[in-house]
Every structure is written in structure tokens, then in C-alpha cells.
């Protein structure tokens, strides 16, 4: 579980990407620094792709970006889409469908997938992750993002 400091989305993404290569976690200080660096990249990507994403932003676009630059600002769908581009990886978002039962974890279901790359013509129908690996999987639970760690893959 991540601290409630407004970085949960970015921490979940950093940790999810790191867990693809190693079961070891970054130190809390390193994780915070990497989360803040990812946030900075994501905001730069928002600005770069303004014409593609501005419609999804409530209010003034530049005001939104300035707010998103602050470490305590919560991220959401626009940031997930831009993070998939920055990280060059697919991101799958899951929610809990059924609570945990004795002997098993909760039943989760994927509700959204952000593909990290467009093929120039805007086609994102490929099921292959652009980075060649597994998607980063995160869990959205009551407005909080965390890294989804599953014991086995289907």
C-alpha cells in the first residue's frame, strides 16, 4: 500500500514497471524520486499531445498541467494514457469484482487498457505490448491506485 501523498498512481506505475525485472522494491526515497520524475515526463507528454488530449481535461488545459506538476495532485485517465506513451508500455487497470475469500485473493477484472504506442495511423488494436513484455498492471480501489501483484498468470 502506498502513502496517501497524491503519488499513488505514479508510484504504482514505477513499482509495476520495476517488478517486471526484479522482485526487489526500490527504497521509499528512490520510489518517490522516480514517481516525481515520471510525473514530470507525463506532464510534458500532456503538453506535447495537447491537441489529442485537451478534450478530456476539465477547465483550462494549462492550469490543469500546472496543477498536475505538483507532487500531491492525484492522477487519472489522462495521466495513464500519457504514462503508457512515456514508459513505452501497456498499462492495464483492474478493479475488485469480488472481495477476497478464505484461501484466495480478491477477484479482479480489467476495466481499461492503455496501449503505449500508436502505429502511426492511430491503430492500437495490436495485443502485443510495445515494449515486448507484460503490461504494467495496477489496481484501482476506491480512488486509490496500487500495483497489482498476482501469484499466477492466466
Coordinates of N, CA, C and O in Angstrom, one line a residue:
X1 N 0.8 -1.2 0.0 CA 0.0 0.0 0.0 C 0.9 1.2 0.0 O 1.9 1.3 0.6
X2 N 0.5 2.3 -0.7 CA 1.2 3.5 -0.8 C 0.7 4.6 0.1 O -0.5 4.6 0.4
X3 N 1.6 5.4 0.6 CA 1.1 6.6 1.4 C 0.2 7.4 0.6 O 0.2 7.6 -0.6
X4 N -0.7 8.1 1.4 CA -1.7 9.0 0.8 C -1.1 10.4 0.5 O -1.6 11.3 1.1
X5 N -0.2 10.4 -0.4 CA 0.5 11.7 -0.6 C 0.2 12.2 -2.1 O 0.9 13.1 -2.5
X6 N -0.7 11.7 -2.8 CA -1.1 12.1 -4.1 C -0.2 11.5 -5.2 O -0.4 11.8 -6.4
X7 N 0.7 10.6 -4.8 CA 1.6 10.0 -5.8 C 1.2 8.6 -6.1 O 1.9 7.9 -6.8
X8 N 0.1 8.1 -5.6 CA -0.2 6.6 -5.7 C -0.2 6.1 -7.1 O 0.3 5.0 -7.4
X9 N -0.8 6.9 -8.1 CA -0.8 6.4 -9.5 C 0.6 6.3 -10.0 O 1.0 5.2 -10.6
X10 N 1.5 7.3 -9.8 CA 2.8 7.3 -10.3 C 3.7 6.2 -9.6 O 4.5 5.6 -10.2
X11 N 3.5 6.1 -8.3 CA 4.2 5.0 -7.5 C 3.8 3.6 -8.0 O 4.7 2.8 -8.2
X12 N 2.5 3.4 -8.3 CA 2.1 2.1 -8.8 C 2.7 1.8 -10.1 O 3.1 0.7 -10.4
X13 N 2.8 2.8 -11.0 CA 3.4 2.6 -12.3 C 4.9 2.3 -12.2 O 5.4 1.4 -12.8
X14 N 5.6 3.1 -11.4 CA 7.0 2.9 -11.2 C 7.3 1.5 -10.6 O 8.1 0.7 -11.1
X15 N 6.5 1.1 -9.6 CA 6.7 -0.2 -9.0 C 6.3 -1.3 -9.9 O 7.0 -2.3 -10.0
X16 N 5.2 -1.1 -10.6 CA 4.8 -2.2 -11.6 C 5.8 -2.4 -12.7 O 6.1 -3.6 -13.0
X17 N 6.4 -1.4 -13.2 CA 7.5 -1.5 -14.2 C 8.7 -2.2 -13.6 O 9.3 -3.0 -14.2
X18 N 9.1 -1.8 -12.4 CA 10.3 -2.3 -11.7 C 10.1 -3.8 -11.5 O 11.0 -4.6 -11.6
X19 N 8.9 -4.2 -11.1 CA 8.6 -5.6 -10.7 C 8.7 -6.5 -11.9 O 8.8 -7.8 -11.8
X20 N 8.6 -6.0 -13.1 CA 8.8 -6.8 -14.3 C 10.2 -7.3 -14.5 O 10.4 -8.3 -15.2
X21 N 11.1 -6.7 -13.8 CA 12.5 -7.1 -14.0 C 13.1 -7.7 -12.7 O 14.1 -8.4 -12.8
X22 N 12.5 -7.3 -11.6 CA 13.1 -7.8 -10.3 C 12.0 -7.8 -9.2 O 11.2 -6.9 -9.2
X23 N 12.0 -8.8 -8.3 CA 11.1 -8.8 -7.2 C 11.4 -7.8 -6.1 O 10.6 -7.6 -5.2
X24 N 12.6 -7.2 -6.2 CA 13.0 -6.3 -5.1 C 12.4 -4.9 -5.4 O 12.4 -4.4 -6.5
X25 N 12.1 -4.2 -4.3 CA 11.5 -2.9 -4.4 C 12.6 -1.9 -4.3 O 13.6 -2.1 -3.7
X26 N 12.3 -0.7 -4.9 CA 13.2 0.5 -4.7 C 13.0 0.9 -3.2 O 12.0 0.7 -2.6
X27 N 14.0 1.7 -2.8 CA 13.9 2.3 -1.4 C 12.7 3.3 -1.5 O 12.4 3.8 -2.6
X28 N 12.1 3.6 -0.4 CA 11.0 4.6 -0.4 C 11.4 6.0 -1.0 O 10.7 6.6 -1.8
X29 N 12.7 6.4 -0.7 CA 13.1 7.7 -1.3 C 13.3 7.6 -2.8 O 13.0 8.5 -3.5
X30 N 13.9 6.5 -3.2 CA 14.1 6.3 -4.7 C 12.7 6.2 -5.4 O 12.6 6.8 -6.5
X31 N 11.8 5.5 -4.8 CA 10.5 5.3 -5.4 C 9.8 6.7 -5.5 O 9.1 7.0 -6.5
X32 N 9.9 7.5 -4.5 CA 9.3 8.9 -4.5 C 10.0 9.7 -5.6 O 9.3 10.4 -6.4
X33 N 11.3 9.7 -5.7 CA 12.0 10.4 -6.8 C 11.6 9.9 -8.2 O 11.4 10.7 -9.1
X34 N 11.5 8.6 -8.3 CA 11.2 8.1 -9.6 C 9.7 8.4 -10.0 O 9.4 8.7 -11.1
X35 N 8.9 8.4 -9.0 CA 7.5 8.8 -9.2 C 7.3 10.2 -9.6 O 6.6 10.6 -10.6
X36 N 8.1 11.1 -9.0 CA 8.1 12.5 -9.3 C 8.7 12.7 -10.7 O 8.2 13.6 -11.5
X37 N 9.7 12.0 -11.1 CA 10.3 12.1 -12.4 C 9.3 11.6 -13.5 O 9.2 12.3 -14.5
X38 N 8.6 10.5 -13.2 CA 7.6 10.1 -14.1 C 6.5 11.1 -14.3 O 6.0 11.4 -15.4
X39 N 6.0 11.7 -13.2 CA 5.0 12.7 -13.3 C 5.5 13.9 -14.2 O 4.7 14.4 -15.0
X40 N 6.7 14.3 -14.1 CA 7.2 15.4 -14.9 C 7.2 15.0 -16.4 O 6.8 15.8 -17.2
X41 N 7.6 13.7 -16.7 CA 7.5 13.2 -18.1 C 6.1 13.2 -18.6 O 5.8 13.5 -19.7
X42 N 5.2 12.8 -17.7 CA 3.8 12.7 -18.1 C 3.2 14.1 -18.4 O 2.5 14.2 -19.4
X43 N 3.5 15.0 -17.6 CA 3.0 16.4 -17.9 C 3.6 17.0 -19.1 O 2.9 17.6 -19.9
X44 N 4.9 16.7 -19.4 CA 5.5 17.1 -20.7 C 4.8 16.4 -21.8 O 4.5 17.0 -22.9
X45 N 4.4 15.2 -21.7 CA 3.7 14.4 -22.7 C 2.3 15.0 -22.9 O 1.8 15.1 -24.1
X46 N 1.6 15.4 -21.8 CA 0.3 16.0 -21.9 C 0.4 17.3 -22.8 O -0.4 17.5 -23.7
X47 N 1.4 18.1 -22.5 CA 1.6 19.3 -23.3 C 2.0 19.0 -24.7 O 1.5 19.7 -25.7
X48 N 2.8 18.0 -25.0 CA 3.2 17.7 -26.3 C 2.0 17.2 -27.1 O 1.9 17.5 -28.3
X49 N 1.1 16.5 -26.5 CA -0.1 15.9 -27.2 C -1.3 16.6 -26.9 O -2.4 16.1 -26.9
X50 N -1.2 17.9 -26.6 CA -2.4 18.7 -26.2 C -3.5 18.6 -27.2 O -4.7 18.4 -26.8
X51 N -3.3 18.6 -28.5 CA -4.4 18.5 -29.5 C -5.1 17.2 -29.4 O -6.3 17.1 -29.7
X52 N -4.5 16.2 -28.9 CA -5.1 14.8 -28.8 C -5.9 14.6 -27.5 O -6.8 13.8 -27.4
X53 N -5.5 15.4 -26.4 CA -6.0 15.1 -25.1 C -6.8 16.2 -24.4 O -7.5 16.0 -23.5
X54 N -6.7 17.4 -25.0 CA -7.3 18.6 -24.3 C -8.8 18.4 -24.1 O -9.3 18.8 -23.1
X55 N -9.4 17.7 -25.0 CA -10.9 17.5 -24.9 C -11.2 16.7 -23.6 O -12.4 16.9 -23.1
X56 N -10.3 16.0 -23.0 CA -10.6 15.1 -21.8 C -10.3 15.9 -20.5 O -10.5 15.3 -19.5
X57 N -9.7 17.1 -20.6 CA -9.3 17.8 -19.5 C -10.4 18.8 -19.1 O -10.9 19.6 -19.9
X58 N -10.9 18.8 -17.8 CA -11.8 19.8 -17.4 C -11.1 21.1 -17.1 O -10.1 21.1 -16.5
X59 N -11.7 22.2 -17.5 CA -11.2 23.5 -17.3 C -10.1 23.9 -18.2 O -9.9 23.2 -19.3
X60 N -9.3 24.9 -17.8 CA -8.2 25.4 -18.6 C -7.1 24.3 -18.7 O -6.6 23.9 -17.6
X61 N -6.6 24.0 -19.8 CA -5.6 23.0 -20.0 C -4.3 23.3 -19.3 O -3.7 22.5 -18.6
X62 N -3.8 24.5 -19.4 CA -2.5 24.9 -18.8 C -2.6 24.9 -17.3 O -1.7 24.5 -16.6
X63 N -3.7 25.4 -16.8 CA -3.9 25.4 -15.3 C -3.9 23.9 -14.8 O -3.3 23.6 -13.8
X64 N -4.6 23.0 -15.6 CA -4.6 21.6 -15.2 C -3.1 21.1 -15.2 O -2.7 20.4 -14.3
X65 N -2.3 21.4 -16.2 CA -1.0 20.9 -16.3 C -0.1 21.4 -15.1 O 0.7 20.7 -14.5
X66 N -0.3 22.7 -14.8 CA 0.5 23.3 -13.7 C 0.1 22.6 -12.4 O 1.0 22.3 -11.5
X67 N -1.2 22.3 -12.2 CA -1.6 21.6 -11.0 C -1.1 20.2 -11.0 O -0.6 19.7 -9.9
X68 N -1.1 19.5 -12.1 CA -0.6 18.1 -12.2 C 0.9 18.1 -12.0 O 1.4 17.0 -11.5
X69 N 1.6 19.1 -12.2 CA 3.1 19.1 -11.9 C 3.4 19.0 -10.4 O 4.5 18.7 -10.0
X70 N 2.4 19.4 -9.5 CA 2.6 19.4 -8.1 C 2.5 17.9 -7.6 O 1.6 17.2 -7.9
X71 N 3.5 17.5 -6.7 CA 3.5 16.1 -6.3 C 2.2 15.6 -5.6 O 2.0 14.4 -5.6
X72 N 1.5 16.5 -5.0 CA 0.3 16.0 -4.3 C -1.0 15.9 -5.1 O -2.0 15.5 -4.6
X73 N -0.9 16.2 -6.4 CA -2.1 16.1 -7.2 C -2.3 14.7 -7.7 O -1.4 14.1 -8.3
X74 N -3.5 14.3 -7.6 CA -3.9 12.9 -8.0 C -4.0 12.8 -9.5 O -4.5 13.7 -10.2
X75 N -3.5 11.7 -10.0 CA -3.5 11.5 -11.5 C -4.7 10.6 -11.8 O -5.3 9.9 -10.9
X76 N -5.1 10.5 -13.1 CA -6.2 9.7 -13.5 C -6.0 9.3 -14.9 O -4.9 9.0 -15.4
X77 N -7.1 9.2 -15.7 CA -7.1 8.7 -17.0 C -6.1 9.4 -18.0 O -5.4 8.8 -18.7
X78 N -6.2 10.7 -18.0 CA -5.2 11.4 -19.0 C -3.8 11.0 -18.7 O -3.0 10.8 -19.6
X79 N -3.5 11.0 -17.4 CA -2.1 10.6 -17.0 C -1.7 9.2 -17.3 O -0.6 8.9 -17.7
X80 N -2.7 8.3 -17.1 CA -2.4 6.9 -17.5 C -2.1 6.8 -19.0 O -1.2 6.1 -19.4
X81 N -2.9 7.5 -19.8 CA -2.7 7.4 -21.3 C -1.3 8.0 -21.6 O -0.5 7.3 -22.4
X82 N -0.9 9.1 -21.0 CA 0.4 9.7 -21.3 C 1.5 8.9 -20.7 O 2.6 8.7 -21.3
X83 N 1.3 8.3 -19.6 CA 2.3 7.4 -18.9 C 2.6 6.2 -19.8 O 3.7 5.8 -20.0
X84 N 1.6 5.6 -20.4 CA 1.8 4.5 -21.3 C 2.7 4.9 -22.5 O 3.5 4.1 -22.9
X85 N 2.6 6.1 -22.9 CA 3.4 6.6 -24.0 C 4.8 6.8 -23.5 O 5.8 6.4 -24.1
X86 N 5.0 7.5 -22.4 CA 6.3 7.8 -21.8 C 7.1 6.6 -21.4 O 8.3 6.5 -21.7
X87 N 6.4 5.6 -20.9 CA 7.0 4.4 -20.4 C 7.1 3.4 -21.6 O 7.8 2.3 -21.4
X88 N 6.5 3.7 -22.7 CA 6.5 2.8 -23.9 C 6.1 1.3 -23.5 O 6.7 0.3 -23.8
X89 N 5.0 1.3 -22.7 CA 4.4 0.0 -22.3 C 2.9 0.1 -22.1 O 2.4 1.2 -22.0
X90 N 2.3 -1.0 -22.2 CA 0.9 -1.1 -22.0 C 0.6 -1.0 -20.5 O 1.4 -1.5 -19.7
X91 N -0.5 -0.4 -20.1 CA -0.9 -0.3 -18.7 C -2.3 -0.9 -18.6 O -3.2 -0.4 -19.3
X92 N -2.5 -1.9 -17.8 CA -3.8 -2.5 -17.6 C -4.3 -2.0 -16.2 O -3.6 -2.2 -15.2
X93 N -5.6 -1.5 -16.1 CA -6.2 -1.1 -14.9 C -7.2 -2.1 -14.5 O -8.1 -2.5 -15.3
X94 N -7.2 -2.6 -13.3 CA -8.1 -3.6 -12.7 C -8.9 -3.0 -11.6 O -8.4 -2.1 -10.9
X95 N -10.0 -3.5 -11.3 CA -10.8 -3.2 -10.1 C -11.2 -4.5 -9.5 O -11.2 -5.6 -10.1
X96 N -11.6 -4.5 -8.2 CA -12.0 -5.7 -7.5 C -13.5 -5.9 -7.8 O -14.4 -5.1 -7.7
X97 N -13.7 -7.1 -8.3 CA -15.1 -7.6 -8.7 C -15.7 -8.2 -7.4 O -16.9 -8.0 -7.1
X98 N -15.0 -9.1 -6.8 CA -15.5 -9.8 -5.6 C -14.4 -9.7 -4.5 O -13.2 -9.8 -4.8
X99 N -14.8 -9.4 -3.3 CA -13.8 -9.4 -2.2 C -13.1 -10.7 -2.0 O -13.6 -11.7 -2.5
X100 N -12.0 -10.7 -1.3 CA -11.2 -11.9 -1.0 C -12.1 -12.9 -0.3 O -12.9 -12.5 0.6
X101 N -11.9 -14.1 -0.6 CA -12.5 -15.2 0.2 C -11.4 -16.0 0.8 O -10.2 -16.0 0.3
X102 N -11.7 -16.7 1.8 CA -10.7 -17.5 2.6 C -9.9 -18.4 1.6 O -10.4 -19.2 0.8
X103 N -8.6 -18.3 1.7 CA -7.7 -19.1 0.8 C -7.4 -18.5 -0.6 O -6.6 -19.1 -1.3
X104 N -8.1 -17.4 -0.9 CA -7.9 -16.8 -2.2 C -7.9 -15.3 -2.1 O -8.5 -14.8 -1.2
X105 N -7.3 -14.6 -3.0 CA -7.3 -13.2 -3.0 C -8.6 -12.7 -3.6 O -9.4 -13.5 -4.0
X106 N -8.7 -11.4 -3.8 CA -9.9 -10.9 -4.4 C -10.0 -11.2 -5.9 O -9.0 -11.5 -6.5
X107 N -11.2 -11.3 -6.4 CA -11.4 -11.5 -7.8 C -11.3 -10.1 -8.5 O -12.1 -9.2 -8.2
X108 N -10.4 -10.0 -9.4 CA -10.2 -8.7 -10.1 C -10.6 -8.8 -11.6 O -10.5 -9.9 -12.2
X109 N -11.0 -7.7 -12.2 CA -11.3 -7.7 -13.6 C -10.7 -6.4 -14.2 O -10.6 -5.4 -13.6
X110 N -10.1 -6.6 -15.4 CA -9.5 -5.5 -16.1 C -10.7 -4.6 -16.7 O -11.6 -5.1 -17.3
X111 N -10.6 -3.3 -16.4 CA -11.6 -2.4 -16.9 C -11.1 -1.4 -17.9 O -11.8 -0.7 -18.6
X112 N -9.7 -1.3 -18.0 CA -9.2 -0.4 -19.0 C -7.8 -0.8 -19.4 O -7.1 -1.4 -18.6
X113 N -7.4 -0.6 -20.7 CA -6.1 -0.8 -21.1 C -5.6 0.4 -21.9 O -6.3 0.9 -22.8
X114 N -4.4 0.8 -21.5 CA -3.8 1.9 -22.2 C -2.6 1.4 -23.0 O -1.7 0.8 -22.4
X115 N -2.6 1.5 -24.3 CA -1.6 1.0 -25.1 C -0.5 2.0 -25.3 O -0.8 3.2 -25.7
X116 N 0.7 1.6 -25.2 CA 1.8 2.6 -25.1 C 2.3 3.1 -26.4 O 3.2 3.9 -26.5
X117 N 1.7 2.7 -27.5 CA 2.2 3.2 -28.8 C 1.1 3.1 -29.9 O 0.3 2.2 -29.9
X118 N 1.2 4.1 -30.7 CA 0.3 4.1 -31.9 C 1.2 3.7 -33.1 O 2.3 4.1 -33.2
X119 N 0.6 3.0 -34.1 CA 1.3 2.6 -35.3 C 1.3 3.7 -36.3 O 1.2 3.4 -37.5
X120 N 1.4 4.9 -36.0 CA 1.4 6.0 -37.0 C 0.0 6.3 -37.5 O -0.3 7.5 -37.7
X121 N -0.8 5.3 -37.8 CA -2.1 5.6 -38.3 C -3.2 5.6 -37.2 O -4.4 5.7 -37.5
X122 N -2.7 5.5 -36.0 CA -3.7 5.6 -34.9 C -4.2 4.2 -34.5 O -5.0 4.1 -33.5
X123 N -3.8 3.2 -35.1 CA -4.3 1.8 -34.8 C -3.6 1.3 -33.6 O -2.4 1.2 -33.5
X124 N -4.4 1.0 -32.6 CA -3.9 0.4 -31.3 C -4.4 -1.0 -31.1 O -4.5 -1.4 -30.0
X125 N -4.8 -1.6 -32.2 CA -5.5 -2.9 -32.0 C -4.6 -4.1 -31.7 O -5.0 -5.2 -31.4
X126 N -3.3 -3.9 -31.8 CA -2.4 -5.0 -31.5 C -2.5 -5.4 -30.1 O -2.5 -4.6 -29.2
X127 N -2.4 -6.7 -29.9 CA -2.5 -7.2 -28.5 C -1.1 -7.4 -27.9 O -0.9 -7.9 -26.8
X128 N -0.1 -7.1 -28.7 CA 1.3 -7.3 -28.2 C 1.8 -6.0 -27.6 O 1.7 -4.9 -28.2
X129 N 2.3 -6.1 -26.4 CA 2.8 -4.9 -25.7 C 4.0 -4.4 -26.5 O 4.9 -5.1 -26.9
X130 N 4.0 -3.0 -26.7 CA 5.0 -2.4 -27.5 C 6.4 -2.6 -26.9 O 7.4 -2.6 -27.7
X131 N 6.6 -2.8 -25.6 CA 7.9 -3.0 -25.0 C 8.3 -4.5 -25.1 O 9.4 -4.8 -24.7
X132 N 7.4 -5.3 -25.6 CA 7.8 -6.7 -25.7 C 7.5 -7.5 -24.5 O 7.7 -8.7 -24.5
X133 N 7.1 -6.9 -23.4 CA 6.9 -7.6 -22.1 C 5.5 -7.5 -21.7 O 4.6 -7.2 -22.5
X134 N 5.2 -7.9 -20.5 CA 3.9 -7.8 -19.9 C 3.5 -6.4 -19.7 O 4.3 -5.5 -19.4
X135 N 2.2 -6.2 -19.7 CA 1.7 -4.8 -19.4 C 2.0 -4.6 -17.9 O 2.0 -5.5 -17.1
X136 N 2.1 -3.3 -17.5 CA 2.1 -2.9 -16.1 C 0.7 -3.0 -15.6 O -0.2 -2.5 -16.3
X137 N 0.5 -3.7 -14.5 CA -0.9 -3.9 -14.0 C -1.1 -3.2 -12.7 O -0.3 -3.4 -11.8
X138 N -2.1 -2.4 -12.7 CA -2.4 -1.6 -11.5 C -3.8 -1.8 -11.1 O -4.7 -2.2 -11.9
X139 N -4.1 -1.6 -9.8 CA -5.4 -1.8 -9.2 C -5.9 -0.5 -8.8 O -5.3 0.3 -8.1
X140 N -7.2 -0.2 -9.2 CA -7.9 1.0 -8.7 C -8.9 0.5 -7.7 O -9.8 -0.2 -8.1
X141 N -8.8 1.0 -6.5 CA -9.7 0.6 -5.4 C -10.1 1.8 -4.6 O -9.3 2.4 -3.9
X142 N -11.4 2.2 -4.8 CA -11.9 3.4 -4.1 C -11.0 4.6 -4.3 O -10.7 5.3 -3.3
X143 N -10.7 4.9 -5.5 CA -9.9 6.1 -5.9 C -8.4 6.0 -5.6 O -7.7 7.0 -5.8
X144 N -7.9 4.9 -5.2 CA -6.5 4.7 -4.9 C -5.9 3.7 -5.8 O -6.5 2.6 -6.0
X145 N -4.7 4.0 -6.4 CA -4.0 3.1 -7.3 C -2.9 2.4 -6.5 O -2.2 3.0 -5.7
X146 N -2.8 1.1 -6.8 CA -1.6 0.3 -6.3 C -1.2 -0.7 -7.3 O -1.9 -0.9 -8.3
X147 N 0.0 -1.2 -7.2 CA 0.5 -2.2 -8.1 C -0.2 -3.5 -7.9 O -0.4 -4.0 -6.7
X148 N -0.7 -4.1 -9.0 CA -1.3 -5.4 -8.9 C -0.3 -6.5 -9.0 O 0.5 -6.5 -9.9
X149 N -0.2 -7.3 -8.0 CA 0.8 -8.4 -7.9 C 0.0 -9.7 -7.9 O -0.6 -10.0 -6.9
X150 N 0.0 -10.4 -9.0 CA -0.7 -11.7 -9.0 C 0.3 -12.8 -8.9 O 1.4 -12.8 -9.4
X151 N -0.2 -13.9 -8.1 CA 0.7 -15.0 -7.9 C 0.9 -15.8 -9.2 O 1.9 -16.4 -9.4
X152 N -0.2 -15.9 -10.0 CA 0.0 -16.7 -11.2 C -0.7 -15.9 -12.4 O -1.6 -15.1 -12.1
X153 N -0.3 -16.2 -13.5 CA -0.9 -15.6 -14.7 C -1.9 -16.6 -15.4 O -1.6 -17.8 -15.4
X154 N -2.9 -16.0 -16.0 CA -3.8 -16.9 -16.7 C -3.3 -17.1 -18.1 O -2.6 -16.4 -18.7

